[in-house]
Short mmCIF file of C-alpha atoms and ligand atoms in Angstrom, two decimals:
data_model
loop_
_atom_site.label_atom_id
_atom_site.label_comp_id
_atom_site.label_asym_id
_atom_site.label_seq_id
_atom_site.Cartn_x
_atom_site.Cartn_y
_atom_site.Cartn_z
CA UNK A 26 0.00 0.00 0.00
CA UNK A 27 0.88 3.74 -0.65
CA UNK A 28 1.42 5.41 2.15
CA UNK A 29 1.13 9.31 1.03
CA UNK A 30 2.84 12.33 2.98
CA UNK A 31 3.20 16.09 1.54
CA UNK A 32 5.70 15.73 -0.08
CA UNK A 33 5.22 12.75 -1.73
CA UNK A 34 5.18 14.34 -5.50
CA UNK A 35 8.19 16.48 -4.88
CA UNK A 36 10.83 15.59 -7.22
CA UNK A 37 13.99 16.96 -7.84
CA UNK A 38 14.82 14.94 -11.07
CA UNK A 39 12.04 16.60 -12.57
CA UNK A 40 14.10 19.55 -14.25
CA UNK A 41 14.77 20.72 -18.32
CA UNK A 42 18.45 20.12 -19.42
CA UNK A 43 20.51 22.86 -19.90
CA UNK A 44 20.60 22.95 -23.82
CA UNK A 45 16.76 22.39 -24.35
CA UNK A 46 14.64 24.52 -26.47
CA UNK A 47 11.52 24.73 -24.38
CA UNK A 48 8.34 25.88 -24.94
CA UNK A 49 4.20 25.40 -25.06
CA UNK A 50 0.75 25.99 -24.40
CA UNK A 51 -1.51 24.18 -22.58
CA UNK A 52 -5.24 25.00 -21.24
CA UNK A 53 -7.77 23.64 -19.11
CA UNK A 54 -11.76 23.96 -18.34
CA UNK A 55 -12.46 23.49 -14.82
CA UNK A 56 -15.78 23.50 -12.67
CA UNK A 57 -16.70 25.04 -9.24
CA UNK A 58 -17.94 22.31 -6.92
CA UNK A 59 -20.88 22.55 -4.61
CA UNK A 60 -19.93 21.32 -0.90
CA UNK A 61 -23.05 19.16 0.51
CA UNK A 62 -20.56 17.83 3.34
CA UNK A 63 -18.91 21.11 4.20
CA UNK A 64 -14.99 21.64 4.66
CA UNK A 65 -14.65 23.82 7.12
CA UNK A 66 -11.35 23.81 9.28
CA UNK A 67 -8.36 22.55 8.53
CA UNK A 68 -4.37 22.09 9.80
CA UNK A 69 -0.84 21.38 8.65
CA UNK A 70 -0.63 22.11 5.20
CA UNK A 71 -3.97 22.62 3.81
CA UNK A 72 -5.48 19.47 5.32
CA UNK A 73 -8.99 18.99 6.24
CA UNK A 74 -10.29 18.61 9.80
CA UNK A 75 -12.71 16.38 8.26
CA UNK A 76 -14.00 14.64 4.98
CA UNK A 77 -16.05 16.96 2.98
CA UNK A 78 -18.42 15.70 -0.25
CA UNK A 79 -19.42 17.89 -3.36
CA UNK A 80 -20.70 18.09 -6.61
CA UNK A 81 -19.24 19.83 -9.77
CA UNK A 82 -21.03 21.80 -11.61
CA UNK A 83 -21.39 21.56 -15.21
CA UNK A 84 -21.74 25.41 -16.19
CA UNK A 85 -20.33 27.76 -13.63
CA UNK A 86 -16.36 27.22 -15.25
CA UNK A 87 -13.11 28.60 -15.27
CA UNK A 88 -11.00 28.44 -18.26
CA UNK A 89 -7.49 29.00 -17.76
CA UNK A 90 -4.56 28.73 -20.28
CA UNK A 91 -0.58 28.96 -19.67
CA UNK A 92 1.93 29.85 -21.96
CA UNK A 93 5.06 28.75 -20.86
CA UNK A 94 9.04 29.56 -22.43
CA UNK A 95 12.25 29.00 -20.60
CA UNK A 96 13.17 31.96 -18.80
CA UNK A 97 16.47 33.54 -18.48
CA UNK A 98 16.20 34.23 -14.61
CA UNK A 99 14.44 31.67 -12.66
CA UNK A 100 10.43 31.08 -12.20
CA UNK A 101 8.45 34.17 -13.40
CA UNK A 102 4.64 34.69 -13.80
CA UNK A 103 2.69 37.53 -15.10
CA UNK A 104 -1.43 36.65 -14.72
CA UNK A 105 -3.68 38.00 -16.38
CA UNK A 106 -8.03 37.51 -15.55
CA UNK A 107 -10.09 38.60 -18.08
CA UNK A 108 -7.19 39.67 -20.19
CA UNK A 109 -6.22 42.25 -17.37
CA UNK A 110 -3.93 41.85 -14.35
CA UNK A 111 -5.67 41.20 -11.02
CA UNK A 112 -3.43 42.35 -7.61
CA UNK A 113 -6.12 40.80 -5.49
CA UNK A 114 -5.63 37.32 -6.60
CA UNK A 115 -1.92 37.34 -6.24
CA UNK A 116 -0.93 36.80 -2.78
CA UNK A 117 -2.66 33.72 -2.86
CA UNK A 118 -0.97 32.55 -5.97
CA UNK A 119 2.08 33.68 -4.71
CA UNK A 120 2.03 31.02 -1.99
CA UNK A 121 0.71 28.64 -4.31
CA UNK A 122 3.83 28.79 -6.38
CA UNK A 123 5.72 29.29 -3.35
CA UNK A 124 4.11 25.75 -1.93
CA UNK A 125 4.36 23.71 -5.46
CA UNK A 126 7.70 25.01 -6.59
CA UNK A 127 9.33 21.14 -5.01
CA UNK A 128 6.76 19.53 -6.90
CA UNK A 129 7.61 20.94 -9.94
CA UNK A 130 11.13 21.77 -10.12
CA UNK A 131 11.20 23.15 -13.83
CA UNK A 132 9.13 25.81 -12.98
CA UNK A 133 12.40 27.72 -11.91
CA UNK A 134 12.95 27.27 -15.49
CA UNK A 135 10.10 28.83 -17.01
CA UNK A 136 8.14 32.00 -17.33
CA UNK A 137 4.58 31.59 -17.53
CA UNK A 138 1.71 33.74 -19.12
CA UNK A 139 -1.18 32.29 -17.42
CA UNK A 140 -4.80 33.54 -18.94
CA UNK A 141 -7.32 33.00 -17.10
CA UNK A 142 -11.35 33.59 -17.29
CA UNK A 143 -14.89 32.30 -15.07
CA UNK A 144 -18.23 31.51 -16.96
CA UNK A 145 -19.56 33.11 -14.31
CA UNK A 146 -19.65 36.73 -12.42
CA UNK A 147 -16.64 36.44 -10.27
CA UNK A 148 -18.25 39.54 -8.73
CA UNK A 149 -21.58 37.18 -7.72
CA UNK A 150 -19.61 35.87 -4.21
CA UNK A 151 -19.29 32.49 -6.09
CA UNK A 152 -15.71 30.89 -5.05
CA UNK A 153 -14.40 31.17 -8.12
CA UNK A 154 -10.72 29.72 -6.09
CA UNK A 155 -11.96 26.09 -6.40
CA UNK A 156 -12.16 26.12 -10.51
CA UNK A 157 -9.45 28.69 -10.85
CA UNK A 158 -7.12 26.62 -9.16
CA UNK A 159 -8.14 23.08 -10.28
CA UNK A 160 -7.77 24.64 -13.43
CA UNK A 161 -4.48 25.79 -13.35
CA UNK A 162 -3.46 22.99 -11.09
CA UNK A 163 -4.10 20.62 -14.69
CA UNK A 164 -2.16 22.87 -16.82
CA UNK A 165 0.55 22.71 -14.49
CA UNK A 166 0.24 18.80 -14.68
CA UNK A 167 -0.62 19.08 -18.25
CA UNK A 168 3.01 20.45 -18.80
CA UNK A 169 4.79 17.49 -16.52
CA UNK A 170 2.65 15.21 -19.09
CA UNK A 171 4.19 16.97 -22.07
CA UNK A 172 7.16 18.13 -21.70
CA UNK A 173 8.88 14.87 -19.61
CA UNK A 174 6.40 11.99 -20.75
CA UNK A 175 5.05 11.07 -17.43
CA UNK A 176 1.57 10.98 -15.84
CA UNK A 177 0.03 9.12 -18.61
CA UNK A 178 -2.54 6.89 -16.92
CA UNK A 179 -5.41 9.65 -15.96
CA UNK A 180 -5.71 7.80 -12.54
CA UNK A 181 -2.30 9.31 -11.87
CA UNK A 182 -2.84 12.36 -13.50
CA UNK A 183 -5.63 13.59 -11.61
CA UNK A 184 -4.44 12.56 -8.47
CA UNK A 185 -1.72 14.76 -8.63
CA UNK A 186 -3.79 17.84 -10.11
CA UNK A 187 -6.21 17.54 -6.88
CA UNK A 188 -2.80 17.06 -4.78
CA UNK A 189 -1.43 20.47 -6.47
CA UNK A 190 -4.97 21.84 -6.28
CA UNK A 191 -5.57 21.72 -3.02
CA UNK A 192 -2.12 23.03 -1.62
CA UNK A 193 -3.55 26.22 -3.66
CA UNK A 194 -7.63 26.37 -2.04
CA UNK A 195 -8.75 23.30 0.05
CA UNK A 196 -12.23 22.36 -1.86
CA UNK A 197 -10.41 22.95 -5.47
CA UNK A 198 -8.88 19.48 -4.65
CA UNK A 199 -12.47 18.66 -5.42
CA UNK A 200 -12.90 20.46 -8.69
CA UNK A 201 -10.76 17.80 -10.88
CA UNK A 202 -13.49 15.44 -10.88
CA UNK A 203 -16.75 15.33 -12.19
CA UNK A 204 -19.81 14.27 -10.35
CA UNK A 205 -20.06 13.47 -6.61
CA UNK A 206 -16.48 14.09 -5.19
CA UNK A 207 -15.20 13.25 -1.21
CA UNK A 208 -12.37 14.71 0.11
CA UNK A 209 -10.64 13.68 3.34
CA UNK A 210 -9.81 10.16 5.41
CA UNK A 211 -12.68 8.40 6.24
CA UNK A 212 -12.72 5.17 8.02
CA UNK A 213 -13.36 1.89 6.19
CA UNK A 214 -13.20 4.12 3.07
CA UNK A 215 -10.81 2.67 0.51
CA UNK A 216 -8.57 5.15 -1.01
CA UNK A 217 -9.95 8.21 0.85
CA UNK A 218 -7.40 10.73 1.83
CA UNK A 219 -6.50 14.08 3.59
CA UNK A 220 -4.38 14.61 0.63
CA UNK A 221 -6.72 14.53 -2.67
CA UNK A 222 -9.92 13.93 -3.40
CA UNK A 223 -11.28 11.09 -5.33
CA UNK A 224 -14.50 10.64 -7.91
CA UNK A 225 -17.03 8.83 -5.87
CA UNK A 226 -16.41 5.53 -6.52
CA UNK A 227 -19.91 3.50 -5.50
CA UNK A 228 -23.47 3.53 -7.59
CA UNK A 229 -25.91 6.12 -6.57
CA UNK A 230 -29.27 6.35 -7.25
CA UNK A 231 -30.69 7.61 -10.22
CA UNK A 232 -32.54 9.96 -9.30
CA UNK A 233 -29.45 12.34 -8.52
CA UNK A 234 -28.01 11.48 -11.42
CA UNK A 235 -28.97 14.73 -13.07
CA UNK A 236 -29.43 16.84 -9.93
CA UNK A 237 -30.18 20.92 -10.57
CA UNK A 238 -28.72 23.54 -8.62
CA UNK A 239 -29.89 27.04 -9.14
CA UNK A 240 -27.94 29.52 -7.68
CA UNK A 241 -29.79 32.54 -6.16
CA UNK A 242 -27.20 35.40 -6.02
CA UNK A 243 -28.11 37.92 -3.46
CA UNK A 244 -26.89 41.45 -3.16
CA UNK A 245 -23.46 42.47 -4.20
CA UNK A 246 -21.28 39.47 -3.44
CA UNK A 247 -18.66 41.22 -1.47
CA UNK A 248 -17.00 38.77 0.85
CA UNK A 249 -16.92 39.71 4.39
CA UNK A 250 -14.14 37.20 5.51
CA UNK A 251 -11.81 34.67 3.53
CA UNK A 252 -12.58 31.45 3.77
CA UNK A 253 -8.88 31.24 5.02
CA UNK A 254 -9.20 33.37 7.95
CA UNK A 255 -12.93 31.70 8.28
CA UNK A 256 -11.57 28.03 9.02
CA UNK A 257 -9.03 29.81 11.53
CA UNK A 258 -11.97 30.47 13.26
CA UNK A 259 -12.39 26.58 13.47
CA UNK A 260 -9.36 26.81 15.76
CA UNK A 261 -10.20 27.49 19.10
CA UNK A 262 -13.88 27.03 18.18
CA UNK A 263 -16.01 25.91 21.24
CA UNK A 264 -17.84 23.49 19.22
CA UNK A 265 -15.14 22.47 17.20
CA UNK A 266 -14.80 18.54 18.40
CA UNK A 267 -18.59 18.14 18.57
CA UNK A 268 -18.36 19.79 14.31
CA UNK A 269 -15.86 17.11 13.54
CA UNK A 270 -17.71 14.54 15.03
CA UNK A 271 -20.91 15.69 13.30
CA UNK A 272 -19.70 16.34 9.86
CA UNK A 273 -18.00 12.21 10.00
CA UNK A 274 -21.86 11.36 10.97
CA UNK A 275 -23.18 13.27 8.24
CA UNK A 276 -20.72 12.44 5.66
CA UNK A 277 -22.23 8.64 6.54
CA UNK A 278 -25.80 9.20 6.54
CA UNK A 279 -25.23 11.46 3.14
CA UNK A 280 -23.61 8.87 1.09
CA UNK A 281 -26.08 6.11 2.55
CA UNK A 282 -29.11 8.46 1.72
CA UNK A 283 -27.26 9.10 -1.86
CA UNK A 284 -27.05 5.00 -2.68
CA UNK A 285 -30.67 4.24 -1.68
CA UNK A 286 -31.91 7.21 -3.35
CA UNK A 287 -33.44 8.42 0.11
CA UNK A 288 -34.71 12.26 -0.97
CA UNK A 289 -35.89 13.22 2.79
CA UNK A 290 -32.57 12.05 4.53
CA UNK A 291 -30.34 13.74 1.79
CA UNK A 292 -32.36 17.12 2.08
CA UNK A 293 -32.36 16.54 6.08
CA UNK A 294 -28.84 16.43 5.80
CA UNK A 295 -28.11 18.98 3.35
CA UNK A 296 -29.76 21.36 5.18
CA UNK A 297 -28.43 20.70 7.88
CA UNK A 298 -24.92 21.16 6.78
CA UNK A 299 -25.64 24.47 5.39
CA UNK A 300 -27.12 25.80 8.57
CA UNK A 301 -24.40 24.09 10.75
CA UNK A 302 -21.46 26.01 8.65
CA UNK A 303 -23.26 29.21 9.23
CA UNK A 304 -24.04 28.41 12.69
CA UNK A 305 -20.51 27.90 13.63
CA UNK A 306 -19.64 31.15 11.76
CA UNK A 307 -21.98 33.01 13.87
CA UNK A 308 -20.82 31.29 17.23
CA UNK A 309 -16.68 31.96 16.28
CA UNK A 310 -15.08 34.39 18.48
CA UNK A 311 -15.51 37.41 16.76
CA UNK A 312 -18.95 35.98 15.30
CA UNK A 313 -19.99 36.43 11.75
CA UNK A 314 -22.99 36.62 9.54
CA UNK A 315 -22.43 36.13 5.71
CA UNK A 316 -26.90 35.30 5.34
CA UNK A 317 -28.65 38.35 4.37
CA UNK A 318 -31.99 39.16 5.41
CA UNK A 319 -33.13 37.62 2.08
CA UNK A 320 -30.99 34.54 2.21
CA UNK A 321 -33.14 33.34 5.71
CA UNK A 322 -36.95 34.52 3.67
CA UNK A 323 -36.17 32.54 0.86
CA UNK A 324 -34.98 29.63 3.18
CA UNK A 325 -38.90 29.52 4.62
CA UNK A 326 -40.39 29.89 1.27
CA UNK A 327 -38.33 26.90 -0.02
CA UNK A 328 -39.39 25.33 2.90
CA UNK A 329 -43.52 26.02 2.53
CA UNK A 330 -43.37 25.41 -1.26
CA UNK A 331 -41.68 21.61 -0.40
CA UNK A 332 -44.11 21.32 2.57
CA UNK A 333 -47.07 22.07 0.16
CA UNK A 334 -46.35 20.65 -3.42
CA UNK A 335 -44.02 17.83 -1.47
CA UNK A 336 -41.37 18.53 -4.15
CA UNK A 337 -38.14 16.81 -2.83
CA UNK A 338 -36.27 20.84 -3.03
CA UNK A 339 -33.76 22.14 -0.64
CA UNK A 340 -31.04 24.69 -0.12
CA UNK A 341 -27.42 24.85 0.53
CA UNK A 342 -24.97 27.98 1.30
CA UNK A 343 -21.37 28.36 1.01
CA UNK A 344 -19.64 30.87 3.35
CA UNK A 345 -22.08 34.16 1.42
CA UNK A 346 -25.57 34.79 1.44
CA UNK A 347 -25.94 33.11 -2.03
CA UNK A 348 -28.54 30.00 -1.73
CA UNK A 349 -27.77 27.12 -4.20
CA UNK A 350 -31.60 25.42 -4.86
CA UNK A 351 -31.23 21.89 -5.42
CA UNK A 352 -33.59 19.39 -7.13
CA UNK A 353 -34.39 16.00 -8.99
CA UNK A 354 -34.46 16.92 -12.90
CA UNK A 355 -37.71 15.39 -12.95
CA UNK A 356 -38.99 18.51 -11.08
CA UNK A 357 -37.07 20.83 -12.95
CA UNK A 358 -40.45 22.52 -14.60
CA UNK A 359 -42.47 23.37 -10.95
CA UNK A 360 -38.90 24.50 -9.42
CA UNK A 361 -38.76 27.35 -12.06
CA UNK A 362 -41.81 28.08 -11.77
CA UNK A 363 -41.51 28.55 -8.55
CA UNK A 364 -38.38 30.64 -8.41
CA UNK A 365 -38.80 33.03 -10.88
CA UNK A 366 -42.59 34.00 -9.37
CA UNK A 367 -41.17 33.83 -6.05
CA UNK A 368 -37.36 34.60 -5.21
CA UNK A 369 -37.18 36.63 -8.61
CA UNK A 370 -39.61 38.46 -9.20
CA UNK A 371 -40.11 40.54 -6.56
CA UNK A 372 -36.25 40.91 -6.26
CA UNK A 373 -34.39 43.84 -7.88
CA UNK A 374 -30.86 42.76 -6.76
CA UNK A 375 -31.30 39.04 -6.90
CA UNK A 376 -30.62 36.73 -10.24
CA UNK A 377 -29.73 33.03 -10.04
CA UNK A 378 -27.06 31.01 -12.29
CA UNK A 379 -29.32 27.91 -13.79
CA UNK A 380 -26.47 24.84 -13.54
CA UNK A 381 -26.84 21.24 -12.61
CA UNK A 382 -24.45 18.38 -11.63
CA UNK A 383 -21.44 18.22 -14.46
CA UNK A 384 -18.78 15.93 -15.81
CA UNK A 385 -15.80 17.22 -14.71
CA UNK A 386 -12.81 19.32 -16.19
CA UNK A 387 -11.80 19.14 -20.09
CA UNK A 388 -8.77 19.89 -21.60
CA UNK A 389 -8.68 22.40 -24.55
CA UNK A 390 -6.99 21.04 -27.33
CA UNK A 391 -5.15 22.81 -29.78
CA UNK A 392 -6.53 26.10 -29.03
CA UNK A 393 -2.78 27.31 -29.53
CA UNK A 394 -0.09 25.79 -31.16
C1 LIG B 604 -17.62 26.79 2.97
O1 LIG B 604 -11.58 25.78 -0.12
O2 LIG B 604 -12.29 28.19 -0.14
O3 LIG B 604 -17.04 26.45 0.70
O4 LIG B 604 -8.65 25.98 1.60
O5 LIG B 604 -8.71 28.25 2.58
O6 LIG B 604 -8.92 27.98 0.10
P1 LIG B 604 -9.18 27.38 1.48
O7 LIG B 604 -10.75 27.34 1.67
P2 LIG B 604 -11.91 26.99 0.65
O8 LIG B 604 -13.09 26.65 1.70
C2 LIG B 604 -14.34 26.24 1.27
C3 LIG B 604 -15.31 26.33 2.37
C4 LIG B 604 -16.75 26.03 2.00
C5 LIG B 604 -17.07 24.55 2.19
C6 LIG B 604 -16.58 23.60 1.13
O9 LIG B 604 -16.46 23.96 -0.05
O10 LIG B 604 -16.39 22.42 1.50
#
């Protein structure tokens, strides 16, 4: 058996002789995942307090290309998001290159021009970290493939994208797989691991095969905390042990309730999860709110319209006020409906993002020579 530690993928060998005319262009599509098993707290480097579970989406994307030519003095990247540069987004990349720089040793070699863009409005409060990153975390693989033959079988290939990936944002270890994802050690669990995420690997029902998620986007989007400093609130969390405990049982019952095709359990779980996160946000020492005032009204109209049309709907939130609707596809026509006449309509600064459960990240071939 493989025993994995953090620096299991660094290798030194991994390096561009000195007389070698290098260079390329490689780029990557790359979904944001929906957590229904929140990560929230973690330790060491970048590793999860305990095992979260998510969906990717198929539409909300980031696409994110890198050019890359041996440089003349050492590793050197200019960025560029929506063809302009982006200050905000670099002292996290910074210590992404800063953490992966063992893992890929060639990178000292090469300059990069890394282009980068979201299918989605990266103003909306949507973590747009968990595709940008995945994203970039392939092309980064992408170039190992290509430029020194290895990584060939996919299993090995994206294990070591969602090993890069989440070194750069926790849940974008997540984002290199398609469908339902876990992330984290879980007992009895083959193959699950603090250190990437893996595809799902059992059967789960049908009915959640094509599972919707509209995404109402409330208000501006602003961020009030990072979801860094936000799981450092996890630290000396009163409730912390009792959380870790909780999100192990619920990680269980989710998976169980996913298999059987049990609606009520997954959307008593669900919810449950989503409320919990914000919960423990609100109890941290200094406390937070992220909900809005409309985030908690259209919580108790999602909850009349299930109790009256018994529509098997329910809501999720990340660490914003945004609520991501979730549904069977078979109930795709009344759940319109039913959000446009009544979390819409009424709503001047509220629009959603229509997306469902996707396939995963796709390379972009040829798009460059
Ligand atoms: C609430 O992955 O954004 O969305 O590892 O610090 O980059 P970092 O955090 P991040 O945290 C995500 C928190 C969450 C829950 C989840 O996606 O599991």
């Amino acid at each position: 058996m493989i025993i994995f530690t953090d620096t299991s993928y660094n290798n030194h060998n991994l390096c561009f002789p000195d007389s070698l005319q290098v260079s390329g262009h490689v780029e990557w599509q790359s979904p944001a995942n929906i957590a229904l098993i929140k990560y929230w707290g973690k330790h060491g480097r970048q590793l999860p307090m305990n095992p979260s579970f998510s969906f990717s989406l198929k539409n909300s994307l980031s696409q994110t290309g890198i050019e890359y030519k041996l440089s003349e003095d050492g590793f050197k990247y200019k960025f560029l998001f929506n063809g302009k540069r982006k200050p905000a987004f670099e002292p996290k990349l910074n210590s992404f290159f800063e953490n992966i720089l063992p893992i890929f040793p060639f990178l000292n070699q090469l300059e990069l021009k890394i282009e980068s863009l979201n299918t989605f409005p990266h103003s909306s409060g949507l973590a747009s970290s968990a595709s940008g990153i995945s994203a970039l975390a392939l092309c980064l693989c992408s170039i190992e493939k290509k430029e020194f033959n290895k990584l060939k079988h996919p299993e090995d290939f994206y294990r070591k994208a969602s090993f890069v990936a989440r070194l750069g944002s926790g849940s974008a270890a997540r984002s290199v797989y398609g469908g339902f994802v876990n992330w984290g050690k879980i007992d009895r669990e083959l193959g699950s691991s603090d250190f990437f995420a893996n595809k799902y690997p059992l059967q789960i029902d049908n009915i959640f095969s094509d599972l919707q998620d509209t995404i109402i986007l409330i208000g501006s989007g602003e961020k009030k905390i990072s979801s860094s400093k936000g799981h450092g609130l996890m630290e000396n969390h009163d409730y912390a042990d009792a959380r870790y405990i909780q999100a192990k049982i619920n990680y269980k019952e989710m998976v169980r309730a996913l298999r059987t095709g049990n609606l009520i359990k997954f959307i008593e779980i669900v919810e449950n999860e989503a409320l919990s996160l914000h919960a423990l946000m609100m109890s941290s020492r200094p406390g937070y709110f992220l909900i809005k005032p409309q985030t908690l009204e259209f919580i108790e109209k999602i909850r009349i319209f299930r109790k009256e049309t018994n529509i098997p709907v329910c809501f999720t939130l990340d660490a914003g006020p945004n609520l991501h609707v979730l549904y069977p596809a078979k109930n795709k026509k009344e759940v319109i409906m039913f959000i446009s006449s009544e979390l819409l309509d009424k709503n001047n600064d509220v629009s959603a993002i229509y997306d469902k459960i996707g396939t995963g990240p796709e390379q972009i071939k040829n798009s460059k020579p």
